[in-house]
Coordinates of N, CA, C and O in Angstrom, one line a residue:
X4 N 7.5 -12.1 7.5 CA 7.1 -13.2 6.4 C 6.0 -13.8 6.7 O 5.0 -13.8 5.7
X5 N 5.8 -13.9 7.8 CA 4.5 -14.5 8.6 C 3.3 -13.5 7.9 O 2.2 -14.2 7.4
X6 N 3.1 -12.7 8.0 CA 2.3 -11.5 7.5 C 1.9 -11.5 5.9 O 1.0 -11.5 5.4
X7 N 2.8 -11.9 5.1 CA 2.6 -12.2 4.0 C 2.0 -13.6 3.7 O 1.1 -13.4 2.8
X8 N 2.2 -14.7 4.3 CA 1.9 -16.0 4.3 C 0.4 -15.6 4.7 O -0.4 -16.5 4.1
X9 N 0.1 -15.0 5.9 CA -1.1 -15.0 6.2 C -2.3 -14.1 5.6 O -3.5 -14.4 5.7
X10 N -1.8 -13.5 4.4 CA -2.6 -12.2 3.8 C -3.4 -13.3 2.6 O -3.9 -12.6 2.0
X11 N -2.4 -14.2 2.2 CA -3.1 -14.8 1.2 C -4.6 -15.7 1.8 O -4.5 -16.2 2.6
X12 N -5.6 -15.3 0.6 CA -6.6 -16.0 0.7 C -6.8 -17.6 0.5 O -5.7 -17.7 -0.3
X13 N -7.5 -18.3 1.6 CA -7.2 -19.7 1.8 C -8.1 -20.3 0.4 O -7.7 -21.5 -0.3
X14 N -9.0 -19.4 0.0 CA -9.9 -19.7 -1.2 C -8.6 -20.3 -2.8 O -9.1 -21.2 -3.7
X15 N -7.6 -19.5 -2.4 CA -6.3 -19.3 -3.5 C -6.1 -21.2 -3.7 O -5.9 -21.7 -4.7
X16 N -5.8 -21.5 -2.2 CA -5.2 -22.6 -2.1 C -6.1 -23.8 -2.2 O -5.5 -24.9 -2.7
X17 N -7.0 -23.3 -2.0 CA -8.0 -24.6 -2.1 C -8.7 -24.7 -3.6 O -8.7 -26.0 -3.9
X18 N -8.5 -23.7 -4.2 CA -8.8 -24.1 -6.0 C -7.7 -24.7 -6.4 O -7.7 -25.5 -7.1
X19 N -6.3 -24.4 -5.8 CA -5.2 -25.1 -6.5 C -5.4 -27.0 -6.1 O -5.2 -27.7 -7.0
X20 N -5.8 -27.2 -4.8 CA -6.1 -28.5 -4.7 C -6.8 -28.9 -5.5 O -7.3 -30.0 -5.8
X21 N -8.2 -28.5 -5.6 CA -9.0 -28.8 -6.5 C -8.9 -29.2 -7.8 O -9.2 -30.1 -8.5
X22 N -7.9 -28.4 -8.1 CA -7.2 -28.4 -9.5 C -6.4 -29.6 -9.7 O -6.0 -30.2 -10.8
X23 N -5.9 -30.1 -8.6 CA -5.2 -31.7 -8.7 C -3.5 -30.9 -8.5 O -2.8 -31.6 -8.7
X24 N -3.4 -29.6 -7.7 CA -2.2 -29.3 -7.4 C -1.3 -30.2 -6.1 O -2.4 -30.4 -5.3
X25 N -0.3 -30.5 -6.2 CA 0.3 -31.3 -5.0 C 0.8 -30.1 -4.2 O 0.4 -28.8 -4.7
X26 N 1.2 -30.3 -3.0 CA 1.5 -29.3 -2.0 C 2.6 -28.5 -2.6 O 2.7 -27.4 -2.5
X27 N 4.0 -29.3 -3.1 CA 4.8 -29.0 -3.8 C 4.6 -27.9 -5.1 O 5.0 -26.3 -4.9
X28 N 3.7 -28.2 -6.0 CA 3.4 -27.7 -7.0 C 2.5 -26.4 -6.5 O 2.8 -25.0 -7.3
X29 N 1.9 -26.1 -5.3 CA 1.0 -25.5 -5.0 C 1.8 -24.3 -4.4 O 1.8 -23.0 -4.9
X30 N 2.8 -24.6 -3.7 CA 4.2 -23.8 -3.4 C 4.7 -22.9 -4.1 O 4.8 -21.8 -4.7
X31 N 4.9 -23.4 -5.2 CA 6.1 -23.3 -6.4 C 5.3 -22.4 -7.4 O 5.8 -21.5 -7.7
X32 N 4.1 -23.0 -7.6 CA 3.1 -22.2 -8.6 C 2.3 -21.2 -8.5 O 2.3 -20.2 -9.5
X33 N 1.7 -21.3 -7.2 CA 0.8 -20.4 -6.7 C 1.3 -19.3 -5.3 O 1.1 -18.1 -5.6
X34 N 1.9 -19.9 -4.3 CA 1.8 -19.4 -3.1 C 3.4 -18.5 -3.6 O 3.3 -17.0 -3.0
X35 N 4.1 -19.0 -4.0 CA 5.6 -18.7 -4.2 C 5.4 -17.1 -4.9 O 6.2 -16.1 -4.7
X36 N 5.0 -17.0 -6.0 CA 4.5 -15.8 -6.9 C 3.7 -14.6 -6.2 O 4.3 -13.4 -6.1
X37 N 2.9 -15.2 -5.7 CA 2.2 -14.3 -4.7 C 3.1 -13.5 -3.5 O 2.8 -12.3 -3.2
X38 N 3.6 -14.1 -3.0 CA 4.6 -13.6 -2.0 C 6.1 -13.0 -2.5 O 6.7 -12.8 -1.6
X39 N 6.1 -13.0 -3.5 CA 7.4 -12.6 -4.2 C 7.7 -11.1 -3.7 O 8.9 -11.1 -3.3
X40 N 7.0 -10.2 -3.5 CA 7.3 -8.9 -3.2 C 7.5 -9.0 -1.8 O 8.6 -8.0 -1.5
X41 N 7.0 -9.6 -1.0 CA 7.3 -9.9 0.6 C 8.8 -10.2 0.7 O 9.4 -9.9 1.3
X42 N 9.1 -11.3 0.1 CA 10.6 -12.0 0.0 C 11.3 -11.0 -0.6 O 12.6 -10.9 0.1
X43 N 11.2 -10.3 -1.6 CA 12.2 -9.3 -2.1 C 12.1 -8.1 -1.1 O 13.4 -7.7 -1.0
X44 N 11.3 -7.6 -0.4 CA 11.3 -6.5 1.0 C 12.3 -7.0 1.8 O 13.0 -6.4 2.7
X45 N 11.9 -8.1 2.5 CA 12.5 -8.6 3.7 C 13.9 -9.0 3.1 O 14.8 -8.7 4.3
X46 N 14.5 -9.3 1.8 CA 15.7 -9.7 1.6 C 16.4 -8.3 1.2 O 17.5 -8.0 1.6
X47 N 16.1 -7.2 1.1 CA 16.2 -5.8 0.7 C 16.7 -5.2 2.3 O 17.7 -5.1 2.4
X48 N 15.8 -5.8 3.1 CA 15.9 -4.9 4.2 C 17.1 -5.8 5.4 O 17.8 -5.0 6.0
X49 N 17.3 -6.9 4.9 CA 18.4 -7.8 5.8 C 19.4 -7.5 5.1 O 20.5 -7.2 5.9
X50 N 19.6 -7.0 3.6 CA 20.8 -6.5 3.3 C 21.2 -5.1 3.7 O 22.6 -4.9 4.2
X51 N 20.4 -4.4 3.9 CA 20.5 -3.2 4.3 C 21.1 -3.1 6.0 O 22.0 -2.7 6.4
X52 N 20.2 -4.1 6.7 CA 21.3 -4.1 7.8 C 22.5 -4.8 8.2 O 23.1 -4.4 8.8
X53 N 22.7 -5.8 7.1 CA 23.8 -6.5 7.0 C 25.3 -5.5 6.6 O 26.1 -5.5 7.1
X54 N 24.5 -4.7 5.4 CA 25.8 -3.8 5.2 C 26.1 -2.6 6.3 O 27.1 -2.2 6.0
X55 N 25.3 -2.2 6.9 CA 25.4 -1.5 7.9 C 25.8 -1.7 9.1 O 26.1 -1.2 10.4
X56 N 26.1 -3.2 9.5 CA 26.5 -4.0 10.5 C 27.5 -3.3 11.0 O 28.7 -3.2 10.3
X57 N 27.7 -2.3 12.0 CA 28.8 -2.1 12.8 C 29.2 -2.9 14.5 O 30.5 -3.3 14.7
X58 N 28.1 -3.0 14.9 CA 28.3 -3.5 16.5 C 29.1 -4.9 16.1 O 30.0 -4.9 16.9
X59 N 28.4 -5.9 15.6 CA 29.4 -7.1 15.5 C 31.0 -7.3 15.2 O 31.5 -7.8 15.2
X60 N 30.6 -6.3 14.0 CA 32.0 -6.4 13.3 C 33.3 -6.1 14.5 O 34.3 -6.3 14.4
X61 N 32.7 -4.9 15.5 CA 33.7 -4.5 16.3 C 34.1 -5.4 17.3 O 35.4 -5.4 17.7
X62 N 33.1 -6.2 17.6 CA 33.3 -7.1 18.4 C 34.2 -8.5 18.2 O 35.1 -9.0 18.6
X63 N 33.8 -8.8 16.9 CA 34.8 -9.9 16.2 C 35.7 -10.1 15.4 O 36.2 -10.7 15.4
X64 N 35.5 -8.6 14.8 CA 36.6 -8.8 13.4 C 37.9 -8.2 14.2 O 38.0 -7.2 14.7
X65 N 39.0 -8.8 13.9 CA 40.2 -8.6 14.7 C 41.2 -8.4 13.5 O 42.4 -7.1 13.8
X66 N 41.7 -8.2 12.0 CA 42.4 -8.1 11.1 C 41.7 -6.7 10.5 O 40.5 -7.0 10.0
X67 N 42.8 -5.8 10.1 CA 42.0 -4.6 9.3 C 41.5 -5.0 7.6 O 40.8 -4.5 7.1
X68 N 42.0 -6.3 7.3 CA 41.7 -6.8 6.0 C 40.5 -7.2 6.2 O 39.6 -7.3 5.1
X69 N 39.7 -7.8 7.2 CA 38.3 -8.1 7.2 C 37.3 -7.1 7.7 O 36.4 -7.2 7.9
X70 N 37.9 -6.0 7.8 CA 36.8 -4.7 8.6 C 35.7 -4.5 7.4 O 35.8 -4.7 6.3
X71 N 34.5 -4.4 8.1 CA 33.6 -3.7 7.2 C 33.3 -2.6 6.6 O 34.2 -1.9 7.6
X72 N 32.8 -1.8 5.9 CA 32.8 -0.7 5.5 C 32.5 0.4 6.8 O 33.4 1.2 7.1
X73 N 31.2 0.2 7.4 CA 31.3 1.5 8.9 C 32.3 1.3 9.7 O 32.7 2.1 10.2
X74 N 32.9 -0.1 9.9 CA 34.0 -0.1 10.7 C 35.5 0.3 10.0 O 36.0 1.1 11.0
X75 N 35.5 0.4 9.0 CA 36.6 1.0 8.3 C 36.9 2.4 8.6 O 37.6 3.3 8.7
X76 N 35.6 3.1 8.0 CA 35.1 4.5 8.5 C 35.1 4.7 9.9 O 36.1 6.1 9.9
X77 N 35.0 4.0 11.2 CA 35.2 4.6 11.9 C 36.7 4.4 12.4 O 37.1 5.4 13.4
X78 N 37.5 3.9 11.9 CA 38.7 3.9 12.1 C 39.8 4.8 11.1 O 41.2 4.5 11.2
X79 N 39.3 5.5 10.6 CA 40.1 6.4 10.0 C 40.7 7.7 10.3 O 40.5 8.9 10.1
X80 N 41.1 7.6 12.0 CA 42.0 8.5 12.3 C 43.4 8.4 12.3 O 44.0 7.4 11.7
X81 N 44.1 9.8 12.2 CA 45.4 9.7 12.1 C 46.5 9.1 13.6 O 45.6 9.3 14.5
X82 N 47.5 9.4 13.4 CA 48.3 9.0 14.3 C 48.1 9.8 15.6 O 47.9 9.4 17.0
X83 N 47.4 11.1 15.7 CA 47.4 12.1 17.0 C 45.9 12.3 17.2 O 45.5 12.9 17.9
X84 N 45.0 11.0 16.8 CA 43.5 11.0 17.1 C 42.9 11.8 16.5 O 41.7 12.5 17.2
X85 N 43.1 12.6 15.6 CA 42.4 13.8 14.6 C 42.1 13.0 13.6 O 42.5 12.6 13.1
X86 N 40.6 13.0 13.5 CA 39.9 12.8 12.6 C 39.8 13.5 11.2 O 39.6 14.7 11.1
X87 N 40.3 12.7 10.1 CA 40.1 13.7 9.0 C 38.7 13.7 8.4 O 38.2 12.6 7.7
X88 N 38.1 14.6 8.3 CA 36.6 14.5 8.2 C 36.5 14.4 6.5 O 35.1 14.0 6.3
X89 N 37.5 15.3 5.7 CA 37.0 15.1 4.3 C 37.0 13.7 3.6 O 36.2 13.3 3.1
X90 N 38.0 12.7 4.6 CA 38.2 11.4 3.9 C 37.2 10.5 4.4 O 36.4 9.7 4.0
X91 N 36.6 11.1 5.8 CA 35.6 10.2 6.2 C 34.0 10.2 5.6 O 33.5 9.6 5.2
X92 N 34.1 11.5 5.0 CA 32.9 11.8 4.4 C 32.8 11.3 3.0 O 31.7 10.8 2.7
X93 N 34.0 11.4 2.2 CA 34.1 10.7 1.0 C 34.0 9.3 1.3 O 32.9 8.7 0.3
X94 N 34.2 8.5 2.2 CA 34.1 7.2 2.7 C 32.2 6.8 2.6 O 32.0 6.0 2.3
X95 N 32.1 7.7 3.3 CA 30.6 7.7 3.7 C 29.8 7.8 2.5 O 28.8 6.9 2.5
X96 N 30.1 8.5 1.5 CA 29.4 8.9 0.2 C 29.6 7.5 -0.5 O 28.7 7.0 -1.3
X97 N 30.7 7.1 -0.7 CA 31.2 5.9 -1.6 C 30.5 4.7 -1.2 O 29.9 3.8 -1.6
X98 N 30.4 4.7 0.3 CA 29.8 3.3 0.9 C 28.2 3.4 0.6 O 27.3 2.4 1.0
X99 N 27.8 4.7 0.2 CA 26.3 4.7 0.4 C 25.5 4.4 -1.2 O 24.4 3.8 -1.4
X100 N 26.6 4.4 -2.1 CA 26.3 4.4 -3.7 C 25.6 2.9 -3.9 O 24.8 2.7 -4.4
X101 N 26.2 2.0 -3.5 CA 25.8 0.7 -3.7 C 24.3 0.3 -3.3 O 23.4 -0.2 -3.8
X102 N 24.0 0.8 -2.1 CA 22.9 0.8 -1.4 C 21.6 1.4 -2.3 O 20.8 1.2 -2.4
X103 N 22.1 2.7 -2.7 CA 21.3 3.4 -3.1 C 21.0 3.0 -4.9 O 19.8 3.0 -5.2
X104 N 21.9 2.3 -5.2 CA 21.5 2.1 -6.8 C 20.9 0.5 -6.5 O 20.0 0.4 -7.3
X105 N 20.9 -0.4 -5.3 CA 20.2 -1.7 -5.3 C 18.3 -1.1 -4.7 O 17.9 -1.8 -5.5
X106 N 18.6 -0.3 -4.0 CA 17.0 0.3 -3.7 C 16.5 1.1 -5.1 O 15.0 0.9 -5.3
X107 N 17.0 1.9 -5.7 CA 16.6 2.7 -6.7 C 15.6 1.3 -7.9 O 14.8 1.5 -8.3
X108 N 16.8 0.5 -7.9 CA 16.2 -0.5 -8.9 C 15.3 -1.8 -8.6 O 14.6 -2.7 -9.2
X109 N 15.2 -1.8 -7.1 CA 14.5 -2.6 -6.5 C 13.1 -2.0 -5.9 O 12.5 -2.9 -5.0
X110 N 13.2 -0.7 -5.9 CA 12.0 0.2 -5.4 C 10.9 -0.3 -5.0 O 9.9 -0.5 -4.7
X111 N 10.0 -0.7 -6.5 CA 8.8 -1.1 -6.3 C 8.6 -2.4 -5.9 O 7.3 -2.5 -5.4
X112 N 9.7 -3.7 -5.7 CA 9.5 -4.7 -4.9 C 9.3 -4.2 -3.5 O 8.3 -5.1 -2.8
X113 N 9.9 -3.4 -3.3 CA 9.9 -2.9 -1.4 C 8.8 -2.2 -1.6 O 8.3 -2.5 -0.4
X114 N 8.4 -1.4 -2.1 CA 7.2 -0.6 -1.8 C 5.8 -1.6 -1.9 O 5.1 -1.7 -1.0
X115 N 5.7 -2.5 -3.0 CA 4.7 -3.6 -3.1 C 4.9 -4.4 -1.7 O 3.8 -4.8 -1.3
X116 N 5.8 -4.9 -1.3 CA 6.3 -6.1 -0.3 C 6.0 -5.3 0.8 O 5.2 -5.9 1.7
X117 N 6.0 -4.3 1.2 CA 5.8 -3.6 2.5 C 4.7 -3.3 2.5 O 3.8 -3.3 3.7
X118 N 3.7 -3.0 1.5 CA 2.5 -2.2 1.6 C 1.7 -3.6 1.7 O 0.0 -3.9 2.3
X119 N 1.8 -4.8 1.0 CA 1.2 -6.1 1.0 C 0.5 -6.8 2.2 O 0.2 -7.4 2.4
X120 N 2.1 -7.1 2.8 CA 1.9 -7.5 4.1 C 1.4 -6.7 5.2 O 1.0 -7.2 6.5
X121 N 1.3 -5.7 5.2 CA 1.1 -4.7 6.5 C -0.6 -4.5 6.7 O -1.1 -4.1 7.9
X122 N -1.4 -4.9 5.5 CA -2.8 -5.0 5.8 C -3.6 -5.9 6.0 O -3.2 -7.1 5.6
X123 N -4.4 -6.0 7.0 CA -5.3 -7.4 7.5 C -6.7 -6.7 6.9 O -7.1 -6.1 7.2
X124 N -7.0 -8.2 6.5 CA -8.2 -8.2 6.1 C -9.4 -8.5 6.9 O -9.2 -9.3 7.9

């Protein structure tokens, strides 16, 4: 997020101050709309990392009712420790559907956010 805020020209903020904006108004009306693609990109990437979290759920989740999707897929073994690959593959496909829909609908914000904060003038 730092690169998004640093990429804003100071002249925009100075113009807002000259026009009489307070700091709160300047942030709400000028800065926030300009960094909205960056906020969307960071939000989407954070959501993706949280959705696919495995390490912390293995360490901290004790009850099967609270398992995350990756942890539940990892525990789909039978009593004989034989993995049912069909069930695991179906669970993997179903777990990808929400992420895919989320990224399809928010793709323009993700691309704009990732490309806006990456360039340095």
